[in-house]
C-alpha atoms as a printed R data frame, in Angstrom:
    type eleno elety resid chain resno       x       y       z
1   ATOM     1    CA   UNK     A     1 -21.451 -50.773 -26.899
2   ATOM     2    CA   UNK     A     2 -20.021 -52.056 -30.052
3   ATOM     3    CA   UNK     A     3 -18.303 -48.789 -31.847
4   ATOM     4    CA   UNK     A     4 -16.579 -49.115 -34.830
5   ATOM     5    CA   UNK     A     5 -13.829 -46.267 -36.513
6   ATOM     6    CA   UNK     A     6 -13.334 -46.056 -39.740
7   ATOM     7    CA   UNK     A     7  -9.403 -44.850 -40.066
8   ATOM     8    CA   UNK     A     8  -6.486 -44.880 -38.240
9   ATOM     9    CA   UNK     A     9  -5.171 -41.394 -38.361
10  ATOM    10    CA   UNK     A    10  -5.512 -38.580 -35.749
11  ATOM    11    CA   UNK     A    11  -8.575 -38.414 -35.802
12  ATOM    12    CA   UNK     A    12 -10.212 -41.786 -35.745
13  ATOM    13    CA   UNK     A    13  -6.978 -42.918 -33.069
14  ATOM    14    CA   UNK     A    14  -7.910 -39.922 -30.997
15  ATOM    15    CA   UNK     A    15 -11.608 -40.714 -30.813
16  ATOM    16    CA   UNK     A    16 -10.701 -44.545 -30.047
17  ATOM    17    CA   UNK     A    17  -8.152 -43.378 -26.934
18  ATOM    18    CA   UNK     A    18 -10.822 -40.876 -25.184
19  ATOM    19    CA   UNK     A    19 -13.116 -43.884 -25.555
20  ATOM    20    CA   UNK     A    20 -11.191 -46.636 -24.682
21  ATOM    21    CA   UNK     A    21  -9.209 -44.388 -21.506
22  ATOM    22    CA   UNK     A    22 -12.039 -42.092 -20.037
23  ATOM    23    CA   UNK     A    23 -15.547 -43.178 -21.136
24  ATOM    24    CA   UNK     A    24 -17.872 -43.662 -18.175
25  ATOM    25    CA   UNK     A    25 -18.853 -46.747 -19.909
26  ATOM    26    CA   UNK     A    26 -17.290 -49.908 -21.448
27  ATOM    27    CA   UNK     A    27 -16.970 -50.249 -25.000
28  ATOM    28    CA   UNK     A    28 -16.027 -53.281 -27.294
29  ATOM    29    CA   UNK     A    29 -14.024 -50.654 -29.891
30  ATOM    30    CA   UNK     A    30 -12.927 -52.195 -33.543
31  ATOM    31    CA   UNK     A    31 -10.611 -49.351 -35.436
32  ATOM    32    CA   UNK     A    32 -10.694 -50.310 -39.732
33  ATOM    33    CA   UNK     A    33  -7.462 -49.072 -41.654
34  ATOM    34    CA   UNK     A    34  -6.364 -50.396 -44.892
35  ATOM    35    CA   UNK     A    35  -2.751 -50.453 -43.776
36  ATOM    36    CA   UNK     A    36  -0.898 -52.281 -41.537
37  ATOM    37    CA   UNK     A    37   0.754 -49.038 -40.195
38  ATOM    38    CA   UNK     A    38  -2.167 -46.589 -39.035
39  ATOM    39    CA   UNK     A    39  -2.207 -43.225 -40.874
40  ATOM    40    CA   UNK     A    40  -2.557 -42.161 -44.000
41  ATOM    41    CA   UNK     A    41  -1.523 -38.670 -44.560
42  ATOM    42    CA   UNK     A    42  -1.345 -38.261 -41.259
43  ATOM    43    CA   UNK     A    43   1.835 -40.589 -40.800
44  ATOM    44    CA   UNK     A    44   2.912 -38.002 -44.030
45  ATOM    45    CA   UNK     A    45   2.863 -35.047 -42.050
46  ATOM    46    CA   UNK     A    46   5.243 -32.739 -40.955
47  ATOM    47    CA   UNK     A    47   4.050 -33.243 -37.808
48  ATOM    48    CA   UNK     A    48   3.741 -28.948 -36.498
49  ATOM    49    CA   UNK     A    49   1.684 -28.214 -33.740
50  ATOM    50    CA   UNK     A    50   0.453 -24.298 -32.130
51  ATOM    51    CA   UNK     A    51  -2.913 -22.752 -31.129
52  ATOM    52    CA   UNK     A    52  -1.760 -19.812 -33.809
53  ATOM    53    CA   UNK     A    53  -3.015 -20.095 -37.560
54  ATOM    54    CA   UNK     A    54  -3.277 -18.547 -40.998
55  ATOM    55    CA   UNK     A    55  -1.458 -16.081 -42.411
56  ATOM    56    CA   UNK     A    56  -2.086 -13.701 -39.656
57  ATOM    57    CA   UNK     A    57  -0.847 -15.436 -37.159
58  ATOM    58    CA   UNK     A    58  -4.125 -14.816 -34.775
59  ATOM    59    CA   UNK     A    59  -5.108 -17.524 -32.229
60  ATOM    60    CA   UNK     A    60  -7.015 -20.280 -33.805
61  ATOM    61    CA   UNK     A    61 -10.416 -20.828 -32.378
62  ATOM    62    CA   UNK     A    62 -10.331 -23.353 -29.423
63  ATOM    63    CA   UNK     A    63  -6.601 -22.521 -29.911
64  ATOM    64    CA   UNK     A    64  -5.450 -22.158 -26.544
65  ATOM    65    CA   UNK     A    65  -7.644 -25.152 -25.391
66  ATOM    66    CA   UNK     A    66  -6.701 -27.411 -27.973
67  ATOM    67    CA   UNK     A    67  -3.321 -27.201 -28.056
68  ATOM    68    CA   UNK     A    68  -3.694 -27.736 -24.112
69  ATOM    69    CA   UNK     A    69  -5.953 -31.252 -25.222
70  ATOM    70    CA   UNK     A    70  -2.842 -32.091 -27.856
71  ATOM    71    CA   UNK     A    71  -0.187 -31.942 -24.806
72  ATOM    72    CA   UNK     A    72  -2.501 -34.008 -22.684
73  ATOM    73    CA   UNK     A    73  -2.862 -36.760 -24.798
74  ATOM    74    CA   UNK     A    74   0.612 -36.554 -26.108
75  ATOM    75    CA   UNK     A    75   1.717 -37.429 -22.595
76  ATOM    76    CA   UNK     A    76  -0.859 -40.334 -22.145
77  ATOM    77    CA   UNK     A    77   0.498 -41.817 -25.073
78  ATOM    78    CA   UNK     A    78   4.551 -40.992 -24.447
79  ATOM    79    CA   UNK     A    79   3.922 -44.130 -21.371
80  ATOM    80    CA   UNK     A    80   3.479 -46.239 -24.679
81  ATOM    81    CA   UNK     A    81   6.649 -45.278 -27.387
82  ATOM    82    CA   UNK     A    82  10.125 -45.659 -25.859
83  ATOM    83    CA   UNK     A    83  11.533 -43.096 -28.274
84  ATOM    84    CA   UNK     A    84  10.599 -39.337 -27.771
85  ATOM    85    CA   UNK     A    85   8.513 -38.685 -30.792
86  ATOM    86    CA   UNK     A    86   8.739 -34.154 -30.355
87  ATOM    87    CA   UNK     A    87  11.317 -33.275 -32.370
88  ATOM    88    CA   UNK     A    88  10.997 -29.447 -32.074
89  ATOM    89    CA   UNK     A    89   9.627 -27.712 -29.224
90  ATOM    90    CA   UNK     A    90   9.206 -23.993 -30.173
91  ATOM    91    CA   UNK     A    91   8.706 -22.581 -33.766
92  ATOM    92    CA   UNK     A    92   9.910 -19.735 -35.832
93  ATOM    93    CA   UNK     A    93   6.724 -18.233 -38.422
94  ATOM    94    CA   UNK     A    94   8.510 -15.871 -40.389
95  ATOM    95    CA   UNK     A    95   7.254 -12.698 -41.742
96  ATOM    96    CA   UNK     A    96   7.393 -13.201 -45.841
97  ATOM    97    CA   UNK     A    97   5.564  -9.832 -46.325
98  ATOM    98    CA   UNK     A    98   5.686  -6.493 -44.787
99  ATOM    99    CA   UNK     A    99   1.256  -7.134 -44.044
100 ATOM   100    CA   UNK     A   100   2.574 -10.241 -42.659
101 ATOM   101    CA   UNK     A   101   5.275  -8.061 -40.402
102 ATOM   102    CA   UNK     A   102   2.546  -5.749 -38.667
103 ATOM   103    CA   UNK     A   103   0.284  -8.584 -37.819
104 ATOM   104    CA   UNK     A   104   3.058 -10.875 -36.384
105 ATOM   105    CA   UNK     A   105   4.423  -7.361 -34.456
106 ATOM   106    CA   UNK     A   106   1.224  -7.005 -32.966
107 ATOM   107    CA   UNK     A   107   0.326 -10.582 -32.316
108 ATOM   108    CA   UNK     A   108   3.907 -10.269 -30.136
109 ATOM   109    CA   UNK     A   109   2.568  -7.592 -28.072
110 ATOM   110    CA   UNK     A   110  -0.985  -9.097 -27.407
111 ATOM   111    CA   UNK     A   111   0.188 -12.410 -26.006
112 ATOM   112    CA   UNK     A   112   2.996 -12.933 -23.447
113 ATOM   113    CA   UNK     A   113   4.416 -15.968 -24.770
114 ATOM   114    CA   UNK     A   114   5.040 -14.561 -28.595
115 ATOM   115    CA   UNK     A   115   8.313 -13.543 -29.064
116 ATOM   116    CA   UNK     A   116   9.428 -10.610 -31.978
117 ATOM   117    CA   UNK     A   117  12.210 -11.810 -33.618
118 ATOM   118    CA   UNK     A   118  14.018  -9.181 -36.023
119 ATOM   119    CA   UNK     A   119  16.326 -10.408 -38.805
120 ATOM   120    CA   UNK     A   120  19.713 -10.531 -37.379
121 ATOM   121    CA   UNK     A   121  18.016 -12.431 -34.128
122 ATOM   122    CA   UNK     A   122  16.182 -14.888 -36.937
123 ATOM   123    CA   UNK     A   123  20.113 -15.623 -38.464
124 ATOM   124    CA   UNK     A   124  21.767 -16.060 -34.768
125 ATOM   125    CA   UNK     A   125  19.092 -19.177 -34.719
126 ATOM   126    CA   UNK     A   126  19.156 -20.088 -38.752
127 ATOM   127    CA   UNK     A   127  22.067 -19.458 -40.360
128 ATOM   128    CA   UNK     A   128  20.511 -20.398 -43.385
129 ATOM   129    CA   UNK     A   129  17.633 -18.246 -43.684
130 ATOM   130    CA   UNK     A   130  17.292 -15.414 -45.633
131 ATOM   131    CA   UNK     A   131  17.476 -12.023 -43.838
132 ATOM   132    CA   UNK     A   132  13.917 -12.194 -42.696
133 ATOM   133    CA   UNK     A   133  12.643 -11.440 -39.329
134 ATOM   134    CA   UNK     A   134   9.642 -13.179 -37.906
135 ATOM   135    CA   UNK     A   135   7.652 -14.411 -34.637
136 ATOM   136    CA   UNK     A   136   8.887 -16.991 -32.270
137 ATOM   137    CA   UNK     A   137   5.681 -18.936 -31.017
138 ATOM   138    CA   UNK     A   138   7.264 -20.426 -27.467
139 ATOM   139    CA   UNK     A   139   3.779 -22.865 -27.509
140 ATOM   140    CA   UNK     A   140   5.000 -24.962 -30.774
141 ATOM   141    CA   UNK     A   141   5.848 -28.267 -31.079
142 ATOM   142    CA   UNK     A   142   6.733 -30.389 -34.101
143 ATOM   143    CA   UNK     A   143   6.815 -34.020 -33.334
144 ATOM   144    CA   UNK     A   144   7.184 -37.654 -35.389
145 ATOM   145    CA   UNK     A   145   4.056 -38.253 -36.362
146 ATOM   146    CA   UNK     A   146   4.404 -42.388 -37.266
147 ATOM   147    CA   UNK     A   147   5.958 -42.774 -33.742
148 ATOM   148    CA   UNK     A   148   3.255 -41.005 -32.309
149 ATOM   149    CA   UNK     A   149   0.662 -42.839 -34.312
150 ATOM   150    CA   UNK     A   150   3.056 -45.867 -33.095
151 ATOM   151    CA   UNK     A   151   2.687 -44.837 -29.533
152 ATOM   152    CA   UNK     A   152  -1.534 -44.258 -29.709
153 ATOM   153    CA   UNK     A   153  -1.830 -47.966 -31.464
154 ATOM   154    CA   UNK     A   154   0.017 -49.804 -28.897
155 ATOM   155    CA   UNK     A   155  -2.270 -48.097 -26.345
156 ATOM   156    CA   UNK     A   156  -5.036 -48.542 -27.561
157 ATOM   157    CA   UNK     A   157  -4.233 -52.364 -27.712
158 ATOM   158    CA   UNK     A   158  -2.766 -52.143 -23.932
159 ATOM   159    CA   UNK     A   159  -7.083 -51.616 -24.084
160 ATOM   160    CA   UNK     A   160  -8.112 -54.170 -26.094
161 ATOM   161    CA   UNK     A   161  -8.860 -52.347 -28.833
162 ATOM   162    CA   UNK     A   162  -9.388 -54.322 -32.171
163 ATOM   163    CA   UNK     A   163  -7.534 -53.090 -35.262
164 ATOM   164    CA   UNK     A   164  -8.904 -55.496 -38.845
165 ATOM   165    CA   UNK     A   165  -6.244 -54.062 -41.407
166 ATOM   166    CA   UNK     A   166  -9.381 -53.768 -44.386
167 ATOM   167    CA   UNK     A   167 -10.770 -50.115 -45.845
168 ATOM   168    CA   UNK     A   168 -14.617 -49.730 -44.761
169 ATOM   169    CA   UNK     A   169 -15.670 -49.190 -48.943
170 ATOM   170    CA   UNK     A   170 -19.365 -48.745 -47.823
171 ATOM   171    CA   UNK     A   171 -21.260 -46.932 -45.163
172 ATOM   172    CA   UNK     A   172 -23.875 -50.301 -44.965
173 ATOM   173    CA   UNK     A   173 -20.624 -52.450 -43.208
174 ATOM   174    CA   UNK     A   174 -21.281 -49.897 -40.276
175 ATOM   175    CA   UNK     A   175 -25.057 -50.425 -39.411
176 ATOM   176    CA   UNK     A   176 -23.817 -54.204 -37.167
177 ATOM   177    CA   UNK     A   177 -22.131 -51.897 -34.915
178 ATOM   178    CA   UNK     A   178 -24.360 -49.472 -31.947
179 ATOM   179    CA   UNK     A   179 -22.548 -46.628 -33.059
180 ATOM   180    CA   UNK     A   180 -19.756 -45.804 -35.765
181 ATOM   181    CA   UNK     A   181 -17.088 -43.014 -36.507
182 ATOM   182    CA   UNK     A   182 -16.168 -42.408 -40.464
183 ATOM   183    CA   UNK     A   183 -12.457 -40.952 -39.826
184 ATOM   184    CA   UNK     A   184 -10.503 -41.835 -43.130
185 ATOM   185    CA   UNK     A   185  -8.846 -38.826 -44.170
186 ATOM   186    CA   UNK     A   186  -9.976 -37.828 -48.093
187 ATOM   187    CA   UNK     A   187 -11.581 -41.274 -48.317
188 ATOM   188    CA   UNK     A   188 -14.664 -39.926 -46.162
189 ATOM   189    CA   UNK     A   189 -15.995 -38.985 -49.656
190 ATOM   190    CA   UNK     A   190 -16.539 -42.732 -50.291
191 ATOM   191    CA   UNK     A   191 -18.764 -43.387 -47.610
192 ATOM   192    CA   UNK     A   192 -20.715 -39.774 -47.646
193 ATOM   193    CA   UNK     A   193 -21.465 -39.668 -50.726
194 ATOM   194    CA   UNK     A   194 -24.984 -38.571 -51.550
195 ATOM   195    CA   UNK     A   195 -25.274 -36.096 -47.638
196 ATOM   196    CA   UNK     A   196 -24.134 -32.647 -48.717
197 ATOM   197    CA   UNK     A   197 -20.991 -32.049 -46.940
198 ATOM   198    CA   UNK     A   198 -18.819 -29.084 -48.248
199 ATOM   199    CA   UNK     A   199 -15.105 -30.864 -48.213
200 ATOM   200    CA   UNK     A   200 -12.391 -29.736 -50.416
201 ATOM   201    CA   UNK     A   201  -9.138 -32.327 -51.666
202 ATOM   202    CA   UNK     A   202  -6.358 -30.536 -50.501
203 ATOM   203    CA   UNK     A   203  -2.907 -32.512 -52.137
204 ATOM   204    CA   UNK     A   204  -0.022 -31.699 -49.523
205 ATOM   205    CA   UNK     A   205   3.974 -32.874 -51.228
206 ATOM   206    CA   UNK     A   206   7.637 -31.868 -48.841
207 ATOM   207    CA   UNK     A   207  10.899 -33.202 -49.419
208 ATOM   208    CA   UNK     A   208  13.449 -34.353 -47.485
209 ATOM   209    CA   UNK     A   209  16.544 -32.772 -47.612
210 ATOM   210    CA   UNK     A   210  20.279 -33.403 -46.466
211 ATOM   211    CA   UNK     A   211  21.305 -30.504 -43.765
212 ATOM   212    CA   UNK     A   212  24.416 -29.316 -45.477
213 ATOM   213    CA   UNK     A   213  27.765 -29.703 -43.977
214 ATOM   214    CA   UNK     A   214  28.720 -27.939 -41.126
215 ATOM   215    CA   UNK     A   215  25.150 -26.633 -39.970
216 ATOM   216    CA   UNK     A   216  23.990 -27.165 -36.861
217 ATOM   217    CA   UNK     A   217  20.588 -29.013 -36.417
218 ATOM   218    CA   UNK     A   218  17.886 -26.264 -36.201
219 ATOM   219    CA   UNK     A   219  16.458 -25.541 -32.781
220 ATOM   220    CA   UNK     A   220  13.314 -24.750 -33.893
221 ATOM   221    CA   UNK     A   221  10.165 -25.646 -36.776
222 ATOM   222    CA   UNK     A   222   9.972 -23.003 -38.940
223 ATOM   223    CA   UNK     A   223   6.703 -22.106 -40.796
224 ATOM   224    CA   UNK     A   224   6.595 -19.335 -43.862
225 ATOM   225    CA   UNK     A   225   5.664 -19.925 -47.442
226 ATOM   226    CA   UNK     A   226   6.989 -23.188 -46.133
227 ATOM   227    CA   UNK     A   227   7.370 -25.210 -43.184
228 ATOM   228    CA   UNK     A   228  10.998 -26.948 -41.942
229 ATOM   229    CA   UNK     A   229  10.889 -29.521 -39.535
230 ATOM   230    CA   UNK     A   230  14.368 -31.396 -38.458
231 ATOM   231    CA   UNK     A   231  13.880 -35.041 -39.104
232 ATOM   232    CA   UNK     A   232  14.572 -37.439 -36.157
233 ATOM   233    CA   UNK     A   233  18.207 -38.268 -36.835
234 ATOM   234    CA   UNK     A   234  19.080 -34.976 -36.861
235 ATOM   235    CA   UNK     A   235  20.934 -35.179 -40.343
236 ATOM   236    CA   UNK     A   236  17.658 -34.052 -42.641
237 ATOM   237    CA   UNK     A   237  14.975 -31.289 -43.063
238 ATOM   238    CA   UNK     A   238  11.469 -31.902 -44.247
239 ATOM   239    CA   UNK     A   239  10.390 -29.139 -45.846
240 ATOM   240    CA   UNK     A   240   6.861 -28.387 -48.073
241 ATOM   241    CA   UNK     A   241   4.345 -28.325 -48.618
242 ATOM   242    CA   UNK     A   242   2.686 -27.696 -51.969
243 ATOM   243    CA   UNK     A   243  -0.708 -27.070 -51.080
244 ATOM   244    CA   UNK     A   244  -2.205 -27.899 -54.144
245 ATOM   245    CA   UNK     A   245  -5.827 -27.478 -54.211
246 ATOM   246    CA   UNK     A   246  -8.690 -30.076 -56.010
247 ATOM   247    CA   UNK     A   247  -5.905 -32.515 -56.788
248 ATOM   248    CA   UNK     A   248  -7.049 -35.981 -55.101
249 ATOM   249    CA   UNK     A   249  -4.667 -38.013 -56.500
250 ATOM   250    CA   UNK     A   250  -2.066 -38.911 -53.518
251 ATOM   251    CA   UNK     A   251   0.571 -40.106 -55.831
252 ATOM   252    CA   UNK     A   252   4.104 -38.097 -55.633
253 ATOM   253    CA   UNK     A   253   4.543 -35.924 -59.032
254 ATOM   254    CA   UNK     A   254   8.344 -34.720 -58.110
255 ATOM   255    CA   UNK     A   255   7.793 -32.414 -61.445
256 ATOM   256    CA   UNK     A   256   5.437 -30.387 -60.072
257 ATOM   257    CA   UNK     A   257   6.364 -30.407 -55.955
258 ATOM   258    CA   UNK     A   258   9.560 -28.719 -57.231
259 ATOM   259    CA   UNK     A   259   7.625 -26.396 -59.195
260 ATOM   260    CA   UNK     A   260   5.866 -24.939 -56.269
261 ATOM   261    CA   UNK     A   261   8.439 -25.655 -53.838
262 ATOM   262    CA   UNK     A   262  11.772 -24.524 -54.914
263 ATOM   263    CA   UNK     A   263  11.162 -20.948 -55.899
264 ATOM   264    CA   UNK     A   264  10.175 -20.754 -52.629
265 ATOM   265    CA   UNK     A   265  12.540 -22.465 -50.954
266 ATOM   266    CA   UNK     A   266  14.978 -20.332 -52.609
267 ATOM   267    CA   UNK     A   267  13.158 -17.501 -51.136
268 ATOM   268    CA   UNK     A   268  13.715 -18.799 -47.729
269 ATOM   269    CA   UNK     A   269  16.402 -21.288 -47.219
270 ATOM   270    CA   UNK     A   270  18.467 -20.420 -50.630
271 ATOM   271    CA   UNK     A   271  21.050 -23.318 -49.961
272 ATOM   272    CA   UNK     A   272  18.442 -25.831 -50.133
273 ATOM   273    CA   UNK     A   273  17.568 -24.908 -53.406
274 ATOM   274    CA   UNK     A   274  21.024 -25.884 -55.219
275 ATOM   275    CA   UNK     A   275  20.414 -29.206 -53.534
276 ATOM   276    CA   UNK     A   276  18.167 -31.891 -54.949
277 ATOM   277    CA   UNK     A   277  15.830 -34.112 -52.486
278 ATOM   278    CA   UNK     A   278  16.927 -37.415 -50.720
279 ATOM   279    CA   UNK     A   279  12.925 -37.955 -50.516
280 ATOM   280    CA   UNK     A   280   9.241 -37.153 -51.327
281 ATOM   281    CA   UNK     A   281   6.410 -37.409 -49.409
282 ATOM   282    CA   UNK     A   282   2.830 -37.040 -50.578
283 ATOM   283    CA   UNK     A   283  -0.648 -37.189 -49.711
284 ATOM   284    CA   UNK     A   284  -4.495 -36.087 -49.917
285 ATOM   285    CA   UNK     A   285  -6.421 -34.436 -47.028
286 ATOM   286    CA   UNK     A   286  -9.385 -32.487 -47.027
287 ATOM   287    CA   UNK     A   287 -10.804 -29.296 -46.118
288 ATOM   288    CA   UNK     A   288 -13.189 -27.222 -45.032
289 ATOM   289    CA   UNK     A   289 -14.782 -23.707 -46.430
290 ATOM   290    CA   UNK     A   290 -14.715 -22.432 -43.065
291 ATOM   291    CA   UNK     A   291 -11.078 -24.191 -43.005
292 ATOM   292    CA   UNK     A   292 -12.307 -25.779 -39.443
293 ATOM   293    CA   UNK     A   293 -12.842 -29.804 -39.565
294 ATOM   294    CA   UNK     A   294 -16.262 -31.141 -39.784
295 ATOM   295    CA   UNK     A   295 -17.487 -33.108 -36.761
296 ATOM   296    CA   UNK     A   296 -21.269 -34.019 -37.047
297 ATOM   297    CA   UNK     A   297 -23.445 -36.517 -36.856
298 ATOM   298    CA   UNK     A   298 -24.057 -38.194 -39.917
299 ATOM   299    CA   UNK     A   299 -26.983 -40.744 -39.112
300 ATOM   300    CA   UNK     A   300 -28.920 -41.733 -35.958
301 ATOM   301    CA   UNK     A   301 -25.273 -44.531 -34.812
302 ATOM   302    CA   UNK     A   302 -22.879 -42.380 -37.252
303 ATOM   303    CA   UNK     A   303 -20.596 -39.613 -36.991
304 ATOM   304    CA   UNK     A   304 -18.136 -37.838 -39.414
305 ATOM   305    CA   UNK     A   305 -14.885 -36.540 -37.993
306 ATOM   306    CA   UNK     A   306 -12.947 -35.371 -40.974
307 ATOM   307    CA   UNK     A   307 -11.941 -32.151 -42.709
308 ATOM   308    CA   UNK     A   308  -9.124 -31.490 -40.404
309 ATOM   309    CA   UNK     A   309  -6.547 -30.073 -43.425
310 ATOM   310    CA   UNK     A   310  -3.254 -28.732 -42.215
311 ATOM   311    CA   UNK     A   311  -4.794 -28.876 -38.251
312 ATOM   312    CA   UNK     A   312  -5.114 -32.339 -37.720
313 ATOM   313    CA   UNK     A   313  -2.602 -32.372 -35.061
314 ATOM   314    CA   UNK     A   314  -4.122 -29.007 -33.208
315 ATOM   315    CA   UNK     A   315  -7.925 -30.364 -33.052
316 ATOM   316    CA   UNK     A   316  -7.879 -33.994 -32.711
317 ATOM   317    CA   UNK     A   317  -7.260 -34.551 -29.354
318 ATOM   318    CA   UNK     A   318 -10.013 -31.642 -28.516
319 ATOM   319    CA   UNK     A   319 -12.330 -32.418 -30.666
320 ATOM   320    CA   UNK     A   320 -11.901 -36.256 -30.177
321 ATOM   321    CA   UNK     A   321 -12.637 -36.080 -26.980
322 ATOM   322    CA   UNK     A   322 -15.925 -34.357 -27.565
323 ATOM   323    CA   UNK     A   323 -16.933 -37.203 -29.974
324 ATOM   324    CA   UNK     A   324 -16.148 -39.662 -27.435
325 ATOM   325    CA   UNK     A   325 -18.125 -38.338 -24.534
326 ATOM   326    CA   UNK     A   326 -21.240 -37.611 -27.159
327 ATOM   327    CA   UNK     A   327 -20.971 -41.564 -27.931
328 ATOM   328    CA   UNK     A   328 -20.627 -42.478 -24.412
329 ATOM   329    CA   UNK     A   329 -23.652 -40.328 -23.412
330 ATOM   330    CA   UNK     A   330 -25.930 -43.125 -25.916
């Protein structure tokens, strides 16, 4: 079959890999991405990866299972990047609420591999945090996401999979193809347009910051109001993310990611505050009402895989790999 993807982020690179490694069938795949480097926002993310979400801290539905699909394919595609792209394997959530405290508490006690972390054990690891305690999630990882994205690409051409470096602007340029997948991040919109499909814009801005002088890289991710992530060299922090909901315009406003990021920040990590940013990064994703991302079929050869918000990296290898066998099955 001819099969053509629409975006070269997780979630249209996931679908392509499941096809392209472990259909039953042989398929003549064709991936569409405006840019020469695959992504989109999700070469902008921060890259954090764990079955537990929301401000609870509860498992995420499929959570155990697709985390388990994210480490799977992470390892396919590690025989294809010569550089390691995890950065951080293990993640701090800290509690920023005393609500927040009981649920983490009791999250610790209902699974074995959640660790309760009080505040002096939180400032052995971050010497930079404020004195807050929180839950150490063993099953984290925060990786690079362009050198992953790197490492699925050159796969998938290891395949012979086609990448044309052109945007798919309307739905019509899919109909040559026996079956198509619209996975373009917030541009989806474009080529839905007129089927009612609940997605939200969700605008997503982090900064990179120096690690001051003296500090020791951090161990771990850490994920409260805000997220830190240790950049590959070791020397800089992303942190964010703004959140900001509606906004669909992926341009970087540095006036208004400070507003929503450094009261926080100060919050958190109060050194980082006095410091301005070496870096922005920002992009548009979108989301879901029921927060979970939308993977249906469209037409009688299309399917929408989209809607994936802040858990792109959790779902797409699970939920790619359903897509691909339900194509495969034609």
């Amino acid at each position: 079959m001819k099969i053509a993807i629409a975006g070269a982020g997780f979630a249209g690179l996931s679908v392509a890999w499941h096809l392209a490694f472990h259909a039953t069938k042989h398929h003549q795949i064709t991936v569409f991405d405006p840019h020469s480097f695959p992504g989109g926002a999700s070469s902008t993310a921060a890259g954090l990866v764990h079955p537990f979400s929301g401000k609870r801290g509860n498992l995420a539905k499929w959570g155990e299972e697709a985390f388990q699909a994210a480490l799977n394919l992470f390892e396919e595609a590690k025989k294809y990047q010569s550089q390691d792209f995890v950065l951080h394997r293990g993640m701090l959530r800290l509690a920023m609420t005393k609500e927040q405290e009981l649920d983490y508490k009791n999250s610790a006690l209902t699974h074995s591999h959640l660790r309760w972390f009080e505040k002096e054990e939180c400032r052995q690891h971050f010497p930079l945090l404020s004195p807050l305690p929180g839950l150490f999630v063993e099953k984290a990882l925060a990786i690079d996401p362009q050198l992953y994205l790197e490492a699925l690409k050159l796969g998938l051409k290891a395949k012979r999979v086609s990448f044309v470096d052109k945007s798919i602007s309307d739905k019509e340029d899919l109909h040559s193809f026996d079956a198509a997948v619209i996975a373009c991040g917030y541009k989806t919109c474009e080529l839905t347009h007129g089927f009612d499909i609940p997605f939200r814009f969700l605008k997503g801005q982090g900064f990179e910051f120096a690690l001051p002088n003296g500090v020791l890289p951090f161990k771990y991710a850490i994920n409260g109001d805000l997220y830190a992530v240790m950049l590959r060299d070791q020397k800089r922090l992303f942190v964010g993310a703004t959140f900001e909901r509606g906004n669909a315009d992926p341009a970087a406003d540095l006036e208004v990611a400070k507003e929503k990021i450094y009261p926080k920040l100060k919050a958190m990590i109060p050194s980082l505050a006095e410091q301005e940013p070496l870096a922005i990064r920002s992009h548009v994703r979108l989301t879901t009402a029921s927060h979970m991302p939308y993977v249906h079929r469209l037409e009688k050869n299309t399917w929408v895989f989209s809607g994936l918000g802040s858990k792109g990296l959790l779902y797409h290898a699970f939920l790619g790999k359903r897509l691909a066998g339900e194509i495969d099955s034609l």
